[in-house]
Amino acid sequence: ANGPLQPASEHSSVVDTIEIYVVQPGDTLWGIATAVSIEGEDIRPLVDHLKEVAGGSALDVGQRIVIDHATMRS
């Protein structure tokens, strides 16, 4: 097994398998998915998941997106 999750960026934090990403200016769902994905992973399903949990593709600066890694990897 890998070690504990690390935040994808300085704008996120990890609690167990839950990551809370705070949207920054210029962020996109594709960019966030790239930042939190495993290298080489197809990020399209992750983008769809982020769109669902963010309430759509339009992001607001300061918006918090809860990313449940356990759910996404199962």
PDB file of N, CA and C in Angstrom:
ATOM      1  N   ALA A   1       0.838  -1.184   0.000  1.00  0.00           N
ATOM      2  CA  ALA A   1       0.000   0.000   0.000  1.00  0.00           C
ATOM      3  C   ALA A   1       0.878   1.240   0.000  1.00  0.00           C
ATOM      4  N   ASN A   2       0.378   2.288  -0.598  1.00  0.00           N
ATOM      5  CA  ASN A   2       1.087   3.559  -0.599  1.00  0.00           C
ATOM      6  C   ASN A   2       0.926   4.226   0.752  1.00  0.00           C
ATOM      7  N   GLY A   3       1.750   5.247   1.009  1.00  0.00           N
ATOM      8  CA  GLY A   3       1.664   6.008   2.240  1.00  0.00           C
ATOM      9  C   GLY A   3       0.400   6.831   2.261  1.00  0.00           C
ATOM     10  N   PRO A   4       0.239   7.633   3.312  1.00  0.00           N
ATOM     11  CA  PRO A   4      -0.965   8.469   3.410  1.00  0.00           C
ATOM     12  C   PRO A   4      -1.037   9.477   2.263  1.00  0.00           C
ATOM     13  N   LEU A   5      -2.242   9.859   1.925  1.00  0.00           N
ATOM     14  CA  LEU A   5      -2.441  10.849   0.860  1.00  0.00           C
ATOM     15  C   LEU A   5      -1.797  12.160   1.248  1.00  0.00           C
ATOM     16  N   GLN A   6      -1.286  12.848   0.274  1.00  0.00           N
ATOM     17  CA  GLN A   6      -0.728  14.176   0.469  1.00  0.00           C
ATOM     18  C   GLN A   6      -1.614  15.155  -0.285  1.00  0.00           C
ATOM     19  N   PRO A   7      -1.736  16.384   0.190  1.00  0.00           N
ATOM     20  CA  PRO A   7      -2.530  17.364  -0.547  1.00  0.00           C
ATOM     21  C   PRO A   7      -2.000  17.524  -1.962  1.00  0.00           C
ATOM     22  N   ALA A   8      -2.900  17.668  -2.911  1.00  0.00           N
ATOM     23  CA  ALA A   8      -2.502  17.836  -4.303  1.00  0.00           C
ATOM     24  C   ALA A   8      -1.830  19.181  -4.512  1.00  0.00           C
ATOM     25  N   SER A   9      -2.170  20.143  -3.722  1.00  0.00           N
ATOM     26  CA  SER A   9      -1.574  21.469  -3.839  1.00  0.00           C
ATOM     27  C   SER A   9      -1.693  22.188  -2.515  1.00  0.00           C
ATOM     28  N   GLU A  10      -1.120  23.363  -2.455  1.00  0.00           N
ATOM     29  CA  GLU A  10      -1.226  24.166  -1.234  1.00  0.00           C
ATOM     30  C   GLU A  10      -2.654  24.633  -0.991  1.00  0.00           C
ATOM     31  N   HIS A  11      -3.539  24.443  -1.967  1.00  0.00           N
ATOM     32  CA  HIS A  11      -4.926  24.896  -1.861  1.00  0.00           C
ATOM     33  C   HIS A  11      -5.872  23.767  -1.455  1.00  0.00           C
ATOM     34  N   SER A  12      -5.294  22.637  -1.036  1.00  0.00           N
ATOM     35  CA  SER A  12      -6.140  21.531  -0.630  1.00  0.00           C
ATOM     36  C   SER A  12      -5.600  20.915   0.645  1.00  0.00           C
ATOM     37  N   SER A  13      -6.455  20.161   1.304  1.00  0.00           N
ATOM     38  CA  SER A  13      -6.057  19.444   2.505  1.00  0.00           C
ATOM     39  C   SER A  13      -6.678  18.054   2.445  1.00  0.00           C
ATOM     40  N   VAL A  14      -6.060  17.108   3.139  1.00  0.00           N
ATOM     41  CA  VAL A  14      -6.530  15.728   3.116  1.00  0.00           C
ATOM     42  C   VAL A  14      -6.903  15.310   4.529  1.00  0.00           C
ATOM     43  N   VAL A  15      -8.091  14.729   4.667  1.00  0.00           N
ATOM     44  CA  VAL A  15      -8.527  14.132   5.922  1.00  0.00           C
ATOM     45  C   VAL A  15      -8.905  12.702   5.579  1.00  0.00           C
ATOM     46  N   ASP A  16      -8.065  11.738   6.018  1.00  0.00           N
ATOM     47  CA  ASP A  16      -8.222  10.329   5.669  1.00  0.00           C
ATOM     48  C   ASP A  16      -8.203  10.214   4.149  1.00  0.00           C
ATOM     49  N   THR A  17      -9.303   9.843   3.517  1.00  0.00           N
ATOM     50  CA  THR A  17      -9.334   9.757   2.058  1.00  0.00           C
ATOM     51  C   THR A  17     -10.158  10.884   1.453  1.00  0.00           C
ATOM     52  N   ILE A  18     -10.492  11.868   2.260  1.00  0.00           N
ATOM     53  CA  ILE A  18     -11.274  13.008   1.795  1.00  0.00           C
ATOM     54  C   ILE A  18     -10.324  14.180   1.571  1.00  0.00           C
ATOM     55  N   GLU A  19     -10.394  14.772   0.391  1.00  0.00           N
ATOM     56  CA  GLU A  19      -9.598  15.962   0.101  1.00  0.00           C
ATOM     57  C   GLU A  19     -10.547  17.114  -0.167  1.00  0.00           C
ATOM     58  N   ILE A  20     -10.260  18.246   0.425  1.00  0.00           N
ATOM     59  CA  ILE A  20     -11.066  19.436   0.196  1.00  0.00           C
ATOM     60  C   ILE A  20     -10.206  20.406  -0.606  1.00  0.00           C
ATOM     61  N   TYR A  21     -10.624  20.635  -1.831  1.00  0.00           N
ATOM     62  CA  TYR A  21      -9.882  21.528  -2.726  1.00  0.00           C
ATOM     63  C   TYR A  21     -10.586  22.877  -2.752  1.00  0.00           C
ATOM     64  N   VAL A  22      -9.831  23.949  -2.553  1.00  0.00           N
ATOM     65  CA  VAL A  22     -10.374  25.298  -2.603  1.00  0.00           C
ATOM     66  C   VAL A  22     -10.033  25.879  -3.965  1.00  0.00           C
ATOM     67  N   VAL A  23     -11.062  26.231  -4.733  1.00  0.00           N
ATOM     68  CA  VAL A  23     -10.895  26.729  -6.097  1.00  0.00           C
ATOM     69  C   VAL A  23     -10.149  28.066  -6.083  1.00  0.00           C
ATOM     70  N   GLN A  24      -9.146  28.151  -6.951  1.00  0.00           N
ATOM     71  CA  GLN A  24      -8.320  29.339  -7.110  1.00  0.00           C
ATOM     72  C   GLN A  24      -8.625  29.991  -8.463  1.00  0.00           C
ATOM     73  N   PRO A  25      -8.266  31.260  -8.627  1.00  0.00           N
ATOM     74  CA  PRO A  25      -8.486  31.914  -9.926  1.00  0.00           C
ATOM     75  C   PRO A  25      -7.814  31.124 -11.047  1.00  0.00           C
ATOM     76  N   GLY A  26      -8.547  30.906 -12.120  1.00  0.00           N
ATOM     77  CA  GLY A  26      -8.023  30.186 -13.277  1.00  0.00           C
ATOM     78  C   GLY A  26      -8.175  28.682 -13.219  1.00  0.00           C
ATOM     79  N   ASP A  27      -8.642  28.134 -12.093  1.00  0.00           N
ATOM     80  CA  ASP A  27      -8.829  26.688 -11.989  1.00  0.00           C
ATOM     81  C   ASP A  27      -9.920  26.204 -12.936  1.00  0.00           C
ATOM     82  N   THR A  28      -9.729  24.995 -13.431  1.00  0.00           N
ATOM     83  CA  THR A  28     -10.733  24.311 -14.238  1.00  0.00           C
ATOM     84  C   THR A  28     -10.905  22.905 -13.666  1.00  0.00           C
ATOM     85  N   LEU A  29     -12.005  22.269 -14.023  1.00  0.00           N
ATOM     86  CA  LEU A  29     -12.203  20.888 -13.586  1.00  0.00           C
ATOM     87  C   LEU A  29     -11.084  19.992 -14.108  1.00  0.00           C
ATOM     88  N   TRP A  30     -10.664  20.214 -15.346  1.00  0.00           N
ATOM     89  CA  TRP A  30      -9.580  19.410 -15.933  1.00  0.00           C
ATOM     90  C   TRP A  30      -8.280  19.627 -15.181  1.00  0.00           C
ATOM     91  N   GLY A  31      -7.988  20.860 -14.821  1.00  0.00           N
ATOM     92  CA  GLY A  31      -6.770  21.152 -14.084  1.00  0.00           C
ATOM     93  C   GLY A  31      -6.766  20.540 -12.699  1.00  0.00           C
ATOM     94  N   ILE A  32      -7.902  20.630 -12.009  1.00  0.00           N
ATOM     95  CA  ILE A  32      -8.012  20.034 -10.680  1.00  0.00           C
ATOM     96  C   ILE A  32      -7.886  18.517 -10.784  1.00  0.00           C
ATOM     97  N   ALA A  33      -8.546  17.920 -11.761  1.00  0.00           N
ATOM     98  CA  ALA A  33      -8.477  16.468 -11.946  1.00  0.00           C
ATOM     99  C   ALA A  33      -7.040  16.027 -12.199  1.00  0.00           C
ATOM    100  N   THR A  34      -6.323  16.784 -12.997  1.00  0.00           N
ATOM    101  CA  THR A  34      -4.923  16.460 -13.272  1.00  0.00           C
ATOM    102  C   THR A  34      -4.103  16.526 -11.987  1.00  0.00           C
ATOM    103  N   ALA A  35      -4.368  17.530 -11.158  1.00  0.00           N
ATOM    104  CA  ALA A  35      -3.608  17.719  -9.924  1.00  0.00           C
ATOM    105  C   ALA A  35      -3.855  16.617  -8.903  1.00  0.00           C
ATOM    106  N   VAL A  36      -5.063  16.080  -8.842  1.00  0.00           N
ATOM    107  CA  VAL A  36      -5.389  15.100  -7.804  1.00  0.00           C
ATOM    108  C   VAL A  36      -5.383  13.656  -8.304  1.00  0.00           C
ATOM    109  N   SER A  37      -5.118  13.443  -9.586  1.00  0.00           N
ATOM    110  CA  SER A  37      -5.154  12.091 -10.139  1.00  0.00           C
ATOM    111  C   SER A  37      -3.821  11.384  -9.944  1.00  0.00           C
ATOM    112  N   ILE A  38      -3.853  10.104 -10.137  1.00  0.00           N
ATOM    113  CA  ILE A  38      -2.649   9.281 -10.145  1.00  0.00           C
ATOM    114  C   ILE A  38      -2.047   9.389 -11.541  1.00  0.00           C
ATOM    115  N   GLU A  39      -0.736   9.542 -11.613  1.00  0.00           N
ATOM    116  CA  GLU A  39      -0.065   9.692 -12.904  1.00  0.00           C
ATOM    117  C   GLU A  39      -0.418   8.527 -13.832  1.00  0.00           C
ATOM    118  N   GLY A  40      -0.784   8.851 -15.058  1.00  0.00           N
ATOM    119  CA  GLY A  40      -1.133   7.847 -16.052  1.00  0.00           C
ATOM    120  C   GLY A  40      -2.599   7.440 -16.026  1.00  0.00           C
ATOM    121  N   GLU A  41      -3.350   7.902 -15.048  1.00  0.00           N
ATOM    122  CA  GLU A  41      -4.766   7.568 -14.901  1.00  0.00           C
ATOM    123  C   GLU A  41      -5.602   8.353 -15.920  1.00  0.00           C
ATOM    124  N   ASP A  42      -6.617   7.713 -16.481  1.00  0.00           N
ATOM    125  CA  ASP A  42      -7.570   8.411 -17.358  1.00  0.00           C
ATOM    126  C   ASP A  42      -8.395   9.340 -16.470  1.00  0.00           C
ATOM    127  N   ILE A  43      -8.270  10.650 -16.692  1.00  0.00           N
ATOM    128  CA  ILE A  43      -8.934  11.601 -15.792  1.00  0.00           C
ATOM    129  C   ILE A  43     -10.360  11.938 -16.199  1.00  0.00           C
ATOM    130  N   ARG A  44     -10.828  11.435 -17.333  1.00  0.00           N
ATOM    131  CA  ARG A  44     -12.184  11.783 -17.763  1.00  0.00           C
ATOM    132  C   ARG A  44     -13.250  11.415 -16.738  1.00  0.00           C
ATOM    133  N   PRO A  45     -13.216  10.206 -16.143  1.00  0.00           N
ATOM    134  CA  PRO A  45     -14.220   9.906 -15.104  1.00  0.00           C
ATOM    135  C   PRO A  45     -14.083  10.828 -13.890  1.00  0.00           C
ATOM    136  N   LEU A  46     -12.863  11.214 -13.568  1.00  0.00           N
ATOM    137  CA  LEU A  46     -12.636  12.122 -12.447  1.00  0.00           C
ATOM    138  C   LEU A  46     -13.208  13.502 -12.744  1.00  0.00           C
ATOM    139  N   VAL A  47     -13.040  13.981 -13.973  1.00  0.00           N
ATOM    140  CA  VAL A  47     -13.627  15.272 -14.365  1.00  0.00           C
ATOM    141  C   VAL A  47     -15.148  15.207 -14.217  1.00  0.00           C
ATOM    142  N   ASP A  48     -15.750  14.121 -14.677  1.00  0.00           N
ATOM    143  CA  ASP A  48     -17.205  13.961 -14.539  1.00  0.00           C
ATOM    144  C   ASP A  48     -17.619  13.969 -13.070  1.00  0.00           C
ATOM    145  N   HIS A  49     -16.846  13.278 -12.226  1.00  0.00           N
ATOM    146  CA  HIS A  49     -17.147  13.235 -10.793  1.00  0.00           C
ATOM    147  C   HIS A  49     -17.027  14.632 -10.183  1.00  0.00           C
ATOM    148  N   LEU A  50     -15.961  15.347 -10.524  1.00  0.00           N
ATOM    149  CA  LEU A  50     -15.775  16.696  -9.992  1.00  0.00           C
ATOM    150  C   LEU A  50     -16.905  17.621 -10.426  1.00  0.00           C
ATOM    151  N   LYS A  51     -17.344  17.478 -11.665  1.00  0.00           N
ATOM    152  CA  LYS A  51     -18.451  18.292 -12.170  1.00  0.00           C
ATOM    153  C   LYS A  51     -19.707  18.030 -11.343  1.00  0.00           C
ATOM    154  N   GLU A  52     -19.932  16.767 -11.013  1.00  0.00           N
ATOM    155  CA  GLU A  52     -21.114  16.400 -10.220  1.00  0.00           C
ATOM    156  C   GLU A  52     -21.030  16.983  -8.805  1.00  0.00           C
ATOM    157  N   VAL A  53     -19.884  16.806  -8.136  1.00  0.00           N
ATOM    158  CA  VAL A  53     -19.790  17.271  -6.750  1.00  0.00           C
ATOM    159  C   VAL A  53     -19.663  18.785  -6.648  1.00  0.00           C
ATOM    160  N   ALA A  54     -19.205  19.437  -7.731  1.00  0.00           N
ATOM    161  CA  ALA A  54     -19.076  20.897  -7.727  1.00  0.00           C
ATOM    162  C   ALA A  54     -20.371  21.582  -8.139  1.00  0.00           C
ATOM    163  N   GLY A  55     -21.345  20.802  -8.588  1.00  0.00           N
ATOM    164  CA  GLY A  55     -22.624  21.384  -8.985  1.00  0.00           C
ATOM    165  C   GLY A  55     -22.611  21.961 -10.385  1.00  0.00           C
ATOM    166  N   GLY A  56     -21.720  21.470 -11.226  1.00  0.00           N
ATOM    167  CA  GLY A  56     -21.637  21.936 -12.605  1.00  0.00           C
ATOM    168  C   GLY A  56     -20.213  22.287 -12.975  1.00  0.00           C
ATOM    169  N   SER A  57     -20.026  22.711 -14.212  1.00  0.00           N
ATOM    170  CA  SER A  57     -18.674  22.981 -14.690  1.00  0.00           C
ATOM    171  C   SER A  57     -18.187  24.385 -14.359  1.00  0.00           C
ATOM    172  N   ALA A  58     -19.100  25.291 -13.982  1.00  0.00           N
ATOM    173  CA  ALA A  58     -18.692  26.649 -13.608  1.00  0.00           C
ATOM    174  C   ALA A  58     -18.189  26.634 -12.169  1.00  0.00           C
ATOM    175  N   LEU A  59     -16.963  27.104 -11.970  1.00  0.00           N
ATOM    176  CA  LEU A  59     -16.365  27.134 -10.640  1.00  0.00           C
ATOM    177  C   LEU A  59     -16.276  28.565 -10.143  1.00  0.00           C
ATOM    178  N   ASP A  60     -16.415  28.738  -8.841  1.00  0.00           N
ATOM    179  CA  ASP A  60     -16.288  30.042  -8.211  1.00  0.00           C
ATOM    180  C   ASP A  60     -15.038  30.047  -7.338  1.00  0.00           C
ATOM    181  N   VAL A  61     -14.239  31.102  -7.439  1.00  0.00           N
ATOM    182  CA  VAL A  61     -13.054  31.226  -6.596  1.00  0.00           C
ATOM    183  C   VAL A  61     -13.486  31.123  -5.137  1.00  0.00           C
ATOM    184  N   GLY A  62     -12.779  30.313  -4.376  1.00  0.00           N
ATOM    185  CA  GLY A  62     -13.118  30.089  -2.972  1.00  0.00           C
ATOM    186  C   GLY A  62     -14.050  28.910  -2.744  1.00  0.00           C
ATOM    187  N   GLN A  63     -14.666  28.423  -3.801  1.00  0.00           N
ATOM    188  CA  GLN A  63     -15.553  27.262  -3.695  1.00  0.00           C
ATOM    189  C   GLN A  63     -14.749  26.074  -3.189  1.00  0.00           C
ATOM    190  N   ARG A  64     -15.343  25.289  -2.297  1.00  0.00           N
ATOM    191  CA  ARG A  64     -14.690  24.099  -1.776  1.00  0.00           C
ATOM    192  C   ARG A  64     -15.296  22.877  -2.457  1.00  0.00           C
ATOM    193  N   ILE A  65     -14.421  22.053  -2.981  1.00  0.00           N
ATOM    194  CA  ILE A  65     -14.849  20.820  -3.634  1.00  0.00           C
ATOM    195  C   ILE A  65     -14.355  19.658  -2.798  1.00  0.00           C
ATOM    196  N   VAL A  66     -15.278  18.821  -2.338  1.00  0.00           N
ATOM    197  CA  VAL A  66     -14.925  17.655  -1.537  1.00  0.00           C
ATOM    198  C   VAL A  66     -14.665  16.485  -2.489  1.00  0.00           C
ATOM    199  N   ILE A  67     -13.459  15.947  -2.397  1.00  0.00           N
ATOM    200  CA  ILE A  67     -13.046  14.844  -3.258  1.00  0.00           C
ATOM    201  C   ILE A  67     -12.855  13.619  -2.376  1.00  0.00           C
ATOM    202  N   ASP A  68     -13.696  12.603  -2.550  1.00  0.00           N
ATOM    203  CA  ASP A  68     -13.627  11.363  -1.766  1.00  0.00           C
ATOM    204  C   ASP A  68     -12.826  10.348  -2.569  1.00  0.00           C
ATOM    205  N   HIS A  69     -11.545  10.229  -2.248  1.00  0.00           N
ATOM    206  CA  HIS A  69     -10.658   9.326  -3.002  1.00  0.00           C
ATOM    207  C   HIS A  69     -11.072   7.874  -2.874  1.00  0.00           C
ATOM    208  N   ALA A  70     -11.587   7.471  -1.716  1.00  0.00           N
ATOM    209  CA  ALA A  70     -12.001   6.087  -1.541  1.00  0.00           C
ATOM    210  C   ALA A  70     -13.125   5.732  -2.501  1.00  0.00           C
ATOM    211  N   THR A  71     -14.096   6.603  -2.652  1.00  0.00           N
ATOM    212  CA  THR A  71     -15.218   6.365  -3.548  1.00  0.00           C
ATOM    213  C   THR A  71     -14.752   6.329  -5.003  1.00  0.00           C
ATOM    214  N   MET A  72     -13.852   7.238  -5.355  1.00  0.00           N
ATOM    215  CA  MET A  72     -13.401   7.340  -6.736  1.00  0.00           C
ATOM    216  C   MET A  72     -12.528   6.183  -7.150  1.00  0.00           C
ATOM    217  N   ARG A  73     -11.827   5.542  -6.228  1.00  0.00           N
ATOM    218  CA  ARG A  73     -10.892   4.475  -6.569  1.00  0.00           C
ATOM    219  C   ARG A  73     -11.535   3.096  -6.463  1.00  0.00           C
ATOM    220  N   SER A  74     -12.788   3.042  -6.017  1.00  0.00           N
ATOM    221  CA  SER A  74     -13.422   1.722  -5.834  1.00  0.00           C
ATOM    222  C   SER A  74     -14.187   1.314  -7.070  1.00  0.00           C
TER     223      SER A  74
END
